[in-house]
Amino acid sequence: MEASWSIHMIYQSAYSQFRSTGSRQNRFTCLMEWDQPAIHYAVKFWKIKNWTAAREARRIPLVLSIVTVNGPTSKTFKKWPSVVGACTRSPVNLEIWYRSFLPPHLSQSKIQSPFIHTYKEAIIGFAVSLTNDEVEYIKKKDGVLMVYQDKLIPLLTTHTPDFLGLRPNGGAWNSSGMGEGSIIGLLDTGIDFAHSSFYDDGMPLPPAKWHGSCNFSVKCNNKLIGARSLIGGQGPNPPTDDVGHGTHTASTAAGRFVQGASVLGNGNGTAAGMAPHAHLSMYQVCNQQGCYGSDILAGVEAAISDGVDILSISLGGHAQPFHEDIIAIGTFSAMKKGIFVSCSAGNSGPLAGSLGNEAPWVLTVGASTMDRQMQAIVKLGNGQTFVGESAYQPSNLGPLPLLFDLDISGNVTGSIVATEGFDVGIGEAVRDAGGAGMILLGSEVSGHTTFATAHVLPASYVNSPDGEEIKKYIKSSDKPAASILFNGTSLGTYPAPTVAYFSSRGPSTASPGILKPDIIGPGVNVIAAWPFKVGPKTGYEQDKTFNSISGTSMSAPHLSGIAAIIRSEHPDWSPAAIKSAIMTTAYVVYENSKPILDEKFNPAGHFSIGAGHVNPSKVTNPGLVYDIDEAQYNLYLCGLGYTDSEVEIITHQKDACKTGKKITEAELNYPSIAVSASAGQLTVNRTVTNVGHAESSYTIDIDMPKEVSAVVSPAKLDFTQAKEKKTFTVSLSWNPSKTKHAEGNFKWVSDKQAVRSPILVYLIYEMDLEGKRL
């Protein structure tokens, strides 16, 4: 998630000027229903070339509307017989039906199709561009369920396999074949087809279920088995990555073994994704500016049709109701098809309530650090030293005059400039102004998080406490000076992992009774494939280009690859079962039994780490899993207070709430429990399925603060066969006037497994979409 536009910039202005060469376009979405069960229509609007000049030149207000109407009558089916079975017939028949919702001058156009995208899997509908008058026309048509404006959504490794315990001769890789047979689809910026991380030496043919392809001059192979460019409609050009983000995430999830991988000679080792034997398919839905919802939906549509097992989504915005969240809507359809979805939690931390991608049917992934540093040591003129990081490590620099950017009067030639920030562009500005080096000072909120970036000049990024000391030195010294000493790559640094400061935090604003994020995984200074050269123009060259970047965009594909390992080992497991295995086997303490820390080196809370840090060595054998089916998600959505029409938009189920059946958030069979402190008590049931040894016994182990009384009944579960289910009751009570926040967990413990679920009691406030209390 690295784009400059945020979801709060959806409404760029009150009006938008249509131009034939313009880059900004009005986009709308309209969901429609008809009178067959479990069928939806969604329509998106996007500017089309060759429309009338008057239509293109008008200034058109941007409109956000939601419409619910009845479906078409039997007369409509007589008029449009192609509607019957359209979803299983050719796209031409489906387009004929979709045209019936357009104004006559558009529906009768024979020059070209008015549609940018048509959908039938993620939702049923289409994308097209309309004026306001045309929007109003469509809103009045029978069968139109919802109309809304399209949204721009932002984009949100050599050592990580070893750090996570993934080794060729042991752990999860040894038991699962490294993801063999699984297919990971990624919605991203494209891919570098020629990168060695995507060679197919020794890779088997794709599974027989695979329906994807590469229909352009650049050829795929048995590793990269599918690729589509879907920006602004499916085009004939290959999804070449001009950004780097997609190449990086794809190789993180399932890149092949590449020896001698490094960033400018640093972090040297053998690169590999989490599931190096899994197949990949890339769906290009983003560029440097971000990703439009209509294109994201087209990517989900294609992934479902092609037959992926895992969907990796390293993009997203801030919270919004699920029926207005195109990622939540599309991924619900993917989940129904058995596709596991891993999503970035967001890069808006450490602000509370800053999460995106909160739906309980996706895995929401936060970011952590790892135990590797590419050390760039700052030595001040007074002898103080501070260990920072940089992926570019030339010869040592200095001592040279040290300037703070606020004190710069114009001449920085030959000096080292200290400034706040972390972007490579800052170094380019310092270099172009004649500066010899740079010290990037971590901001107060960033705590101890540091970044190893491929800078263009000698540089070091130091953490926030060290940055404060450097600023004090500059202010107190008559002639401040500094050196930067490059110390190479160091492994085994402590503490690690810690929570990255930028990793978005709970609570969930869309569903406060579901603990989010679900999990954390490596997302800081991740080295993975890159499509072009990085760093300064030097004599250092290598054919295999890699880069070190950070974000929850990097942590999500780690979990996508780990999910592929589980899918390979257990192809019959549901997405919820895979999520449960990841969450209940996570760890929350270091080897010395001390808790995982956040960016300030304080114990990390549930809103930072969810169930904990992923532990791949245990995910394929969790012992017990908490499963959830589509019907229970429907009851959960009804319990959230959504209307029948809103639930139908998400689930494609008509009249889901009319029976009156519903469950609370706490009653969803989730692997964690979150409840409002004001309630004072909670009693809920959970059901586990035995996926371990047929004959096994588990006893309960409860760890809660003394102010919360916790009882689990029964206290022992005895299983006699595989896939046997057992239900138990969790009862919690506390004094709501005294207890405002309490964190703990319960574990089912056997002689081989510990199945852990976090418990959180907290004050649930009504918050706005920026996570601010109302």
PDB file of C-alpha atoms in Angstrom, residues 177-408:
ATOM      1  CA  GLY A 177       6.041 -29.905  -0.978  1.00  0.00           C
ATOM      2  CA  MET A 178       6.471 -26.101  -0.680  1.00  0.00           C
ATOM      3  CA  GLY A 179       2.984 -25.345  -1.996  1.00  0.00           C
ATOM      4  CA  GLU A 180       3.066 -27.717  -4.935  1.00  0.00           C
ATOM      5  CA  GLY A 181      -0.235 -27.861  -6.813  1.00  0.00           C
ATOM      6  CA  SER A 182      -1.619 -24.644  -5.296  1.00  0.00           C
ATOM      7  CA  ILE A 183      -2.356 -21.575  -7.422  1.00  0.00           C
ATOM      8  CA  ILE A 184      -1.871 -18.084  -5.983  1.00  0.00           C
ATOM      9  CA  GLY A 185      -3.556 -15.186  -7.756  1.00  0.00           C
ATOM     10  CA  LEU A 186      -2.423 -11.620  -7.039  1.00  0.00           C
ATOM     11  CA  LEU A 187      -4.259  -8.353  -7.681  1.00  0.00           C
ATOM     12  CA  ASP A 188      -1.442  -5.872  -8.197  1.00  0.00           C
ATOM     13  CA  THR A 189       0.606  -3.725 -10.596  1.00  0.00           C
ATOM     14  CA  GLY A 190       1.721  -6.505 -12.943  1.00  0.00           C
ATOM     15  CA  ILE A 191       4.844  -8.640 -13.066  1.00  0.00           C
ATOM     16  CA  ASP A 192       8.326  -8.846 -14.573  1.00  0.00           C
ATOM     17  CA  PHE A 193       7.938 -11.928 -16.769  1.00  0.00           C
ATOM     18  CA  ALA A 194      11.692 -12.292 -17.299  1.00  0.00           C
ATOM     19  CA  HIS A 195      12.751 -12.257 -13.640  1.00  0.00           C
ATOM     20  CA  SER A 196      14.555 -15.364 -12.454  1.00  0.00           C
ATOM     21  CA  SER A 197      12.173 -15.646  -9.481  1.00  0.00           C
ATOM     22  CA  PHE A 198       9.554 -16.795 -11.976  1.00  0.00           C
ATOM     23  CA  TYR A 199      11.539 -19.367 -13.951  1.00  0.00           C
ATOM     24  CA  ASP A 200       9.808 -22.742 -14.155  1.00  0.00           C
ATOM     25  CA  ASP A 201      12.713 -25.199 -13.979  1.00  0.00           C
ATOM     26  CA  GLY A 202      11.338 -28.392 -12.474  1.00  0.00           C
ATOM     27  CA  MET A 203       7.801 -27.018 -12.113  1.00  0.00           C
ATOM     28  CA  PRO A 204       4.954 -29.388 -13.041  1.00  0.00           C
ATOM     29  CA  LEU A 205       2.129 -28.479 -15.391  1.00  0.00           C
ATOM     30  CA  PRO A 206      -0.728 -26.446 -13.908  1.00  0.00           C
ATOM     31  CA  PRO A 207      -3.540 -28.460 -12.278  1.00  0.00           C
ATOM     32  CA  ALA A 208      -6.262 -29.694 -14.604  1.00  0.00           C
ATOM     33  CA  LYS A 209      -8.778 -27.285 -13.042  1.00  0.00           C
ATOM     34  CA  TRP A 210      -6.818 -24.261 -14.319  1.00  0.00           C
ATOM     35  CA  HIS A 211      -8.683 -22.169 -16.903  1.00  0.00           C
ATOM     36  CA  GLY A 212      -6.409 -19.124 -17.129  1.00  0.00           C
ATOM     37  CA  SER A 213      -3.973 -18.200 -19.870  1.00  0.00           C
ATOM     38  CA  CYS A 214      -1.567 -15.591 -21.259  1.00  0.00           C
ATOM     39  CA  ASN A 215      -3.015 -14.295 -24.495  1.00  0.00           C
ATOM     40  CA  PHE A 216      -0.243 -11.993 -25.671  1.00  0.00           C
ATOM     41  CA  SER A 217       3.241 -12.129 -27.140  1.00  0.00           C
ATOM     42  CA  VAL A 218       4.984 -12.527 -23.765  1.00  0.00           C
ATOM     43  CA  LYS A 219       4.705 -16.164 -22.792  1.00  0.00           C
ATOM     44  CA  CYS A 220       3.885 -17.606 -19.411  1.00  0.00           C
ATOM     45  CA  ASN A 221       5.358 -20.862 -18.143  1.00  0.00           C
ATOM     46  CA  ASN A 222       4.662 -23.558 -15.572  1.00  0.00           C
ATOM     47  CA  LYS A 223       5.486 -21.124 -12.743  1.00  0.00           C
ATOM     48  CA  LEU A 224       3.674 -18.040 -13.971  1.00  0.00           C
ATOM     49  CA  ILE A 225       0.643 -19.776 -15.470  1.00  0.00           C
ATOM     50  CA  GLY A 226      -1.648 -16.802 -15.998  1.00  0.00           C
ATOM     51  CA  ALA A 227      -1.566 -13.035 -16.444  1.00  0.00           C
ATOM     52  CA  ARG A 228      -4.127 -10.425 -17.400  1.00  0.00           C
ATOM     53  CA  SER A 229      -4.108  -6.651 -17.729  1.00  0.00           C
ATOM     54  CA  LEU A 230      -7.463  -5.341 -16.481  1.00  0.00           C
ATOM     55  CA  ILE A 231      -6.869  -1.619 -16.042  1.00  0.00           C
ATOM     56  CA  GLY A 232      -9.666   0.105 -17.911  1.00  0.00           C
ATOM     57  CA  GLY A 233     -10.877  -3.170 -19.392  1.00  0.00           C
ATOM     58  CA  GLN A 234      -9.079  -6.290 -20.490  1.00  0.00           C
ATOM     59  CA  GLY A 235      -6.488  -5.204 -23.024  1.00  0.00           C
ATOM     60  CA  PRO A 236      -4.209  -7.032 -25.457  1.00  0.00           C
ATOM     61  CA  ASN A 237      -0.972  -5.947 -23.786  1.00  0.00           C
ATOM     62  CA  PRO A 238       0.826  -8.065 -21.180  1.00  0.00           C
ATOM     63  CA  PRO A 239       0.611  -6.873 -17.550  1.00  0.00           C
ATOM     64  CA  THR A 240       4.203  -5.646 -17.443  1.00  0.00           C
ATOM     65  CA  ASP A 241       5.106  -4.173 -14.064  1.00  0.00           C
ATOM     66  CA  ASP A 242       6.184  -0.529 -14.373  1.00  0.00           C
ATOM     67  CA  VAL A 243       5.893   0.057 -10.617  1.00  0.00           C
ATOM     68  CA  GLY A 244       7.650  -2.893  -8.987  1.00  0.00           C
ATOM     69  CA  HIS A 245       4.993  -3.597  -6.359  1.00  0.00           C
ATOM     70  CA  GLY A 246       3.437  -6.598  -8.137  1.00  0.00           C
ATOM     71  CA  THR A 247       6.765  -8.243  -8.954  1.00  0.00           C
ATOM     72  CA  HIS A 248       7.797  -7.875  -5.312  1.00  0.00           C
ATOM     73  CA  THR A 249       4.578  -9.312  -3.838  1.00  0.00           C
ATOM     74  CA  ALA A 250       4.456 -12.191  -6.339  1.00  0.00           C
ATOM     75  CA  SER A 251       7.991 -13.322  -5.552  1.00  0.00           C
ATOM     76  CA  THR A 252       7.334 -12.932  -1.816  1.00  0.00           C
ATOM     77  CA  ALA A 253       4.381 -15.287  -2.060  1.00  0.00           C
ATOM     78  CA  ALA A 254       5.820 -17.910  -4.385  1.00  0.00           C
ATOM     79  CA  GLY A 255       9.138 -16.897  -5.973  1.00  0.00           C
ATOM     80  CA  ARG A 256      11.524 -19.703  -6.936  1.00  0.00           C
ATOM     81  CA  PHE A 257      14.886 -20.244  -5.233  1.00  0.00           C
ATOM     82  CA  VAL A 258      17.387 -17.671  -6.541  1.00  0.00           C
ATOM     83  CA  GLN A 259      20.928 -17.891  -5.219  1.00  0.00           C
ATOM     84  CA  GLY A 260      23.020 -14.784  -4.717  1.00  0.00           C
ATOM     85  CA  ALA A 261      20.057 -12.465  -4.308  1.00  0.00           C
ATOM     86  CA  SER A 262      20.777  -9.095  -2.688  1.00  0.00           C
ATOM     87  CA  VAL A 263      20.047  -5.393  -2.807  1.00  0.00           C
ATOM     88  CA  LEU A 264      23.161  -3.682  -4.128  1.00  0.00           C
ATOM     89  CA  GLY A 265      25.240  -6.517  -2.680  1.00  0.00           C
ATOM     90  CA  ASN A 266      23.613  -6.377   0.785  1.00  0.00           C
ATOM     91  CA  GLY A 267      21.299  -8.847   2.492  1.00  0.00           C
ATOM     92  CA  ASN A 268      22.954 -11.477   0.336  1.00  0.00           C
ATOM     93  CA  GLY A 269      21.427 -14.968   0.344  1.00  0.00           C
ATOM     94  CA  THR A 270      19.111 -17.352  -1.481  1.00  0.00           C
ATOM     95  CA  ALA A 271      15.795 -15.697  -2.262  1.00  0.00           C
ATOM     96  CA  ALA A 272      12.591 -17.737  -2.122  1.00  0.00           C
ATOM     97  CA  GLY A 273       8.912 -17.078  -1.667  1.00  0.00           C
ATOM     98  CA  MET A 274       6.876 -18.734   1.042  1.00  0.00           C
ATOM     99  CA  ALA A 275       5.529 -21.354  -1.384  1.00  0.00           C
ATOM    100  CA  PRO A 276       8.302 -21.706  -3.991  1.00  0.00           C
ATOM    101  CA  HIS A 277       6.605 -24.646  -5.744  1.00  0.00           C
ATOM    102  CA  ALA A 278       3.177 -22.986  -6.045  1.00  0.00           C
ATOM    103  CA  HIS A 279       1.909 -21.614  -9.355  1.00  0.00           C
ATOM    104  CA  LEU A 280       1.259 -17.887  -9.864  1.00  0.00           C
ATOM    105  CA  SER A 281      -1.256 -15.815 -11.782  1.00  0.00           C
ATOM    106  CA  MET A 282      -1.061 -12.019 -11.978  1.00  0.00           C
ATOM    107  CA  TYR A 283      -4.082  -9.742 -12.412  1.00  0.00           C
ATOM    108  CA  GLN A 284      -2.934  -6.202 -13.166  1.00  0.00           C
ATOM    109  CA  VAL A 285      -5.491  -3.868 -11.587  1.00  0.00           C
ATOM    110  CA  CYS A 286      -3.241  -1.083 -10.268  1.00  0.00           C
ATOM    111  CA  ASN A 287      -0.762   1.501 -11.471  1.00  0.00           C
ATOM    112  CA  GLN A 288       1.354   4.067  -9.638  1.00  0.00           C
ATOM    113  CA  GLN A 289      -1.711   6.118  -8.688  1.00  0.00           C
ATOM    114  CA  GLY A 290      -3.629   3.219  -7.157  1.00  0.00           C
ATOM    115  CA  CYS A 291      -6.407   0.852  -8.140  1.00  0.00           C
ATOM    116  CA  TYR A 292      -9.970   1.564  -9.229  1.00  0.00           C
ATOM    117  CA  GLY A 293     -12.666  -0.568  -7.640  1.00  0.00           C
ATOM    118  CA  SER A 294     -14.070  -1.618 -11.010  1.00  0.00           C
ATOM    119  CA  ASP A 295     -10.683  -3.018 -12.023  1.00  0.00           C
ATOM    120  CA  ILE A 296     -10.234  -4.742  -8.644  1.00  0.00           C
ATOM    121  CA  LEU A 297     -13.615  -6.362  -9.098  1.00  0.00           C
ATOM    122  CA  ALA A 298     -12.574  -7.469 -12.594  1.00  0.00           C
ATOM    123  CA  GLY A 299      -9.467  -9.037 -11.064  1.00  0.00           C
ATOM    124  CA  VAL A 300     -11.521 -10.977  -8.518  1.00  0.00           C
ATOM    125  CA  GLU A 301     -13.854 -12.013 -11.319  1.00  0.00           C
ATOM    126  CA  ALA A 302     -10.976 -13.316 -13.430  1.00  0.00           C
ATOM    127  CA  ALA A 303      -9.329 -15.105 -10.507  1.00  0.00           C
ATOM    128  CA  ILE A 304     -12.543 -16.953  -9.680  1.00  0.00           C
ATOM    129  CA  SER A 305     -13.109 -17.923 -13.319  1.00  0.00           C
ATOM    130  CA  ASP A 306      -9.494 -19.036 -13.781  1.00  0.00           C
ATOM    131  CA  GLY A 307      -9.536 -21.291 -10.729  1.00  0.00           C
ATOM    132  CA  VAL A 308      -7.050 -19.852  -8.220  1.00  0.00           C
ATOM    133  CA  ASP A 309      -6.807 -21.360  -4.724  1.00  0.00           C
ATOM    134  CA  ILE A 310      -5.381 -18.323  -2.936  1.00  0.00           C
ATOM    135  CA  LEU A 311      -6.010 -14.644  -3.639  1.00  0.00           C
ATOM    136  CA  SER A 312      -3.422 -12.141  -2.412  1.00  0.00           C
ATOM    137  CA  ILE A 313      -4.579  -8.522  -2.149  1.00  0.00           C
ATOM    138  CA  SER A 314      -1.953  -5.961  -1.128  1.00  0.00           C
ATOM    139  CA  LEU A 315      -4.187  -2.930  -1.475  1.00  0.00           C
ATOM    140  CA  GLY A 316      -7.091  -1.353   0.328  1.00  0.00           C
ATOM    141  CA  GLY A 317      -8.451   1.762   1.957  1.00  0.00           C
ATOM    142  CA  HIS A 318      -9.989   2.720   5.249  1.00  0.00           C
ATOM    143  CA  ALA A 319     -13.057   1.143   6.790  1.00  0.00           C
ATOM    144  CA  GLN A 320     -16.492   1.353   5.264  1.00  0.00           C
ATOM    145  CA  PRO A 321     -19.691  -0.681   5.564  1.00  0.00           C
ATOM    146  CA  PHE A 322     -19.312  -4.079   3.934  1.00  0.00           C
ATOM    147  CA  HIS A 323     -22.092  -3.464   1.395  1.00  0.00           C
ATOM    148  CA  GLU A 324     -20.174  -0.403   0.126  1.00  0.00           C
ATOM    149  CA  ASP A 325     -16.771  -2.115   0.184  1.00  0.00           C
ATOM    150  CA  ILE A 326     -15.978  -3.556  -3.247  1.00  0.00           C
ATOM    151  CA  ILE A 327     -13.182  -5.725  -1.846  1.00  0.00           C
ATOM    152  CA  ALA A 328     -15.479  -7.167   0.840  1.00  0.00           C
ATOM    153  CA  ILE A 329     -18.179  -7.854  -1.756  1.00  0.00           C
ATOM    154  CA  GLY A 330     -15.854  -9.452  -4.306  1.00  0.00           C
ATOM    155  CA  THR A 331     -13.966 -11.548  -1.769  1.00  0.00           C
ATOM    156  CA  PHE A 332     -17.203 -12.935  -0.325  1.00  0.00           C
ATOM    157  CA  SER A 333     -17.857 -14.432  -3.760  1.00  0.00           C
ATOM    158  CA  ALA A 334     -14.301 -15.780  -3.810  1.00  0.00           C
ATOM    159  CA  MET A 335     -14.773 -17.320  -0.357  1.00  0.00           C
ATOM    160  CA  LYS A 336     -17.959 -19.058  -1.541  1.00  0.00           C
ATOM    161  CA  LYS A 337     -15.884 -20.671  -4.289  1.00  0.00           C
ATOM    162  CA  GLY A 338     -13.414 -21.985  -1.716  1.00  0.00           C
ATOM    163  CA  ILE A 339     -10.740 -19.356  -2.394  1.00  0.00           C
ATOM    164  CA  PHE A 340      -8.675 -18.228   0.593  1.00  0.00           C
ATOM    165  CA  VAL A 341      -8.090 -14.445   0.606  1.00  0.00           C
ATOM    166  CA  SER A 342      -5.168 -12.687   2.311  1.00  0.00           C
ATOM    167  CA  CYS A 343      -5.389  -8.884   2.574  1.00  0.00           C
ATOM    168  CA  SER A 344      -3.149  -6.110   3.854  1.00  0.00           C
ATOM    169  CA  ALA A 345      -4.377  -4.526   7.085  1.00  0.00           C
ATOM    170  CA  GLY A 346      -3.245  -1.065   5.987  1.00  0.00           C
ATOM    171  CA  ASN A 347      -0.356   1.331   6.559  1.00  0.00           C
ATOM    172  CA  SER A 348      -2.126   3.896   8.751  1.00  0.00           C
ATOM    173  CA  GLY A 349      -0.758   2.771  12.113  1.00  0.00           C
ATOM    174  CA  PRO A 350      -0.225   3.273  14.905  1.00  0.00           C
ATOM    175  CA  LEU A 351      -3.554   5.144  14.909  1.00  0.00           C
ATOM    176  CA  ALA A 352      -6.297   3.119  16.639  1.00  0.00           C
ATOM    177  CA  GLY A 353      -9.138   1.985  14.401  1.00  0.00           C
ATOM    178  CA  SER A 354      -7.076   2.543  11.241  1.00  0.00           C
ATOM    179  CA  LEU A 355      -7.677  -0.874   9.654  1.00  0.00           C
ATOM    180  CA  GLY A 356      -8.864  -1.662   6.158  1.00  0.00           C
ATOM    181  CA  ASN A 357     -10.011  -5.015   4.782  1.00  0.00           C
ATOM    182  CA  GLU A 358     -11.876  -5.942   7.971  1.00  0.00           C
ATOM    183  CA  ALA A 359     -14.321  -8.540   6.659  1.00  0.00           C
ATOM    184  CA  PRO A 360     -14.198 -11.773   8.697  1.00  0.00           C
ATOM    185  CA  TRP A 361     -14.099 -13.904   5.533  1.00  0.00           C
ATOM    186  CA  VAL A 362     -10.624 -12.546   4.674  1.00  0.00           C
ATOM    187  CA  LEU A 363      -7.354 -12.816   6.609  1.00  0.00           C
ATOM    188  CA  THR A 364      -6.347  -9.295   7.687  1.00  0.00           C
ATOM    189  CA  VAL A 365      -2.544  -9.123   7.938  1.00  0.00           C
ATOM    190  CA  GLY A 366      -0.466  -6.622   9.907  1.00  0.00           C
ATOM    191  CA  ALA A 367       3.291  -6.082   9.517  1.00  0.00           C
ATOM    192  CA  SER A 368       6.247  -7.032  11.713  1.00  0.00           C
ATOM    193  CA  THR A 369      10.003  -6.630  11.635  1.00  0.00           C
ATOM    194  CA  MET A 370      12.559  -9.428  11.341  1.00  0.00           C
ATOM    195  CA  ASP A 371      15.974 -10.082  12.876  1.00  0.00           C
ATOM    196  CA  ARG A 372      18.083  -8.643  10.029  1.00  0.00           C
ATOM    197  CA  GLN A 373      19.743  -5.232   9.873  1.00  0.00           C
ATOM    198  CA  MET A 374      21.703  -3.673   7.021  1.00  0.00           C
ATOM    199  CA  GLN A 375      23.688  -1.504   9.375  1.00  0.00           C
ATOM    200  CA  ALA A 376      24.701   2.061   8.652  1.00  0.00           C
ATOM    201  CA  ILE A 377      26.253   3.481  11.839  1.00  0.00           C
ATOM    202  CA  VAL A 378      26.076   7.201  12.488  1.00  0.00           C
ATOM    203  CA  LYS A 379      29.054   8.534  14.480  1.00  0.00           C
ATOM    204  CA  LEU A 380      28.735  12.094  15.737  1.00  0.00           C
ATOM    205  CA  GLY A 381      31.548  14.525  16.365  1.00  0.00           C
ATOM    206  CA  ASN A 382      31.192  14.012  20.128  1.00  0.00           C
ATOM    207  CA  GLY A 383      31.803  10.276  19.790  1.00  0.00           C
ATOM    208  CA  GLN A 384      28.174   9.111  20.133  1.00  0.00           C
ATOM    209  CA  THR A 385      27.194   6.277  17.775  1.00  0.00           C
ATOM    210  CA  PHE A 386      23.775   5.137  16.585  1.00  0.00           C
ATOM    211  CA  VAL A 387      22.975   2.037  14.508  1.00  0.00           C
ATOM    212  CA  GLY A 388      20.756   2.898  11.554  1.00  0.00           C
ATOM    213  CA  GLU A 389      20.040   1.090   8.301  1.00  0.00           C
ATOM    214  CA  SER A 390      20.616   1.433   4.568  1.00  0.00           C
ATOM    215  CA  ALA A 391      20.507  -1.041   1.709  1.00  0.00           C
ATOM    216  CA  TYR A 392      23.094   1.036  -0.153  1.00  0.00           C
ATOM    217  CA  GLN A 393      26.454   0.617   1.577  1.00  0.00           C
ATOM    218  CA  PRO A 394      29.372   2.322  -0.199  1.00  0.00           C
ATOM    219  CA  SER A 395      32.658   3.284   1.433  1.00  0.00           C
ATOM    220  CA  ASN A 396      32.467   5.002   4.810  1.00  0.00           C
ATOM    221  CA  LEU A 397      31.656   8.697   4.692  1.00  0.00           C
ATOM    222  CA  GLY A 398      33.083  11.540   6.762  1.00  0.00           C
ATOM    223  CA  PRO A 399      33.553  13.082   9.135  1.00  0.00           C
ATOM    224  CA  LEU A 400      31.782  15.958   7.403  1.00  0.00           C
ATOM    225  CA  PRO A 401      29.755  18.982   8.515  1.00  0.00           C
ATOM    226  CA  LEU A 402      26.291  17.981   9.761  1.00  0.00           C
ATOM    227  CA  LEU A 403      23.263  20.155   8.999  1.00  0.00           C
ATOM    228  CA  PHE A 404      19.628  19.880  10.062  1.00  0.00           C
ATOM    229  CA  ASP A 405      17.212  20.580   7.228  1.00  0.00           C
ATOM    230  CA  LEU A 406      15.416  23.325   9.205  1.00  0.00           C
ATOM    231  CA  ASP A 407      18.735  25.149   9.560  1.00  0.00           C
ATOM    232  CA  ILE A 408      19.783  24.930   5.919  1.00  0.00           C
TER     233      ILE A 408
END
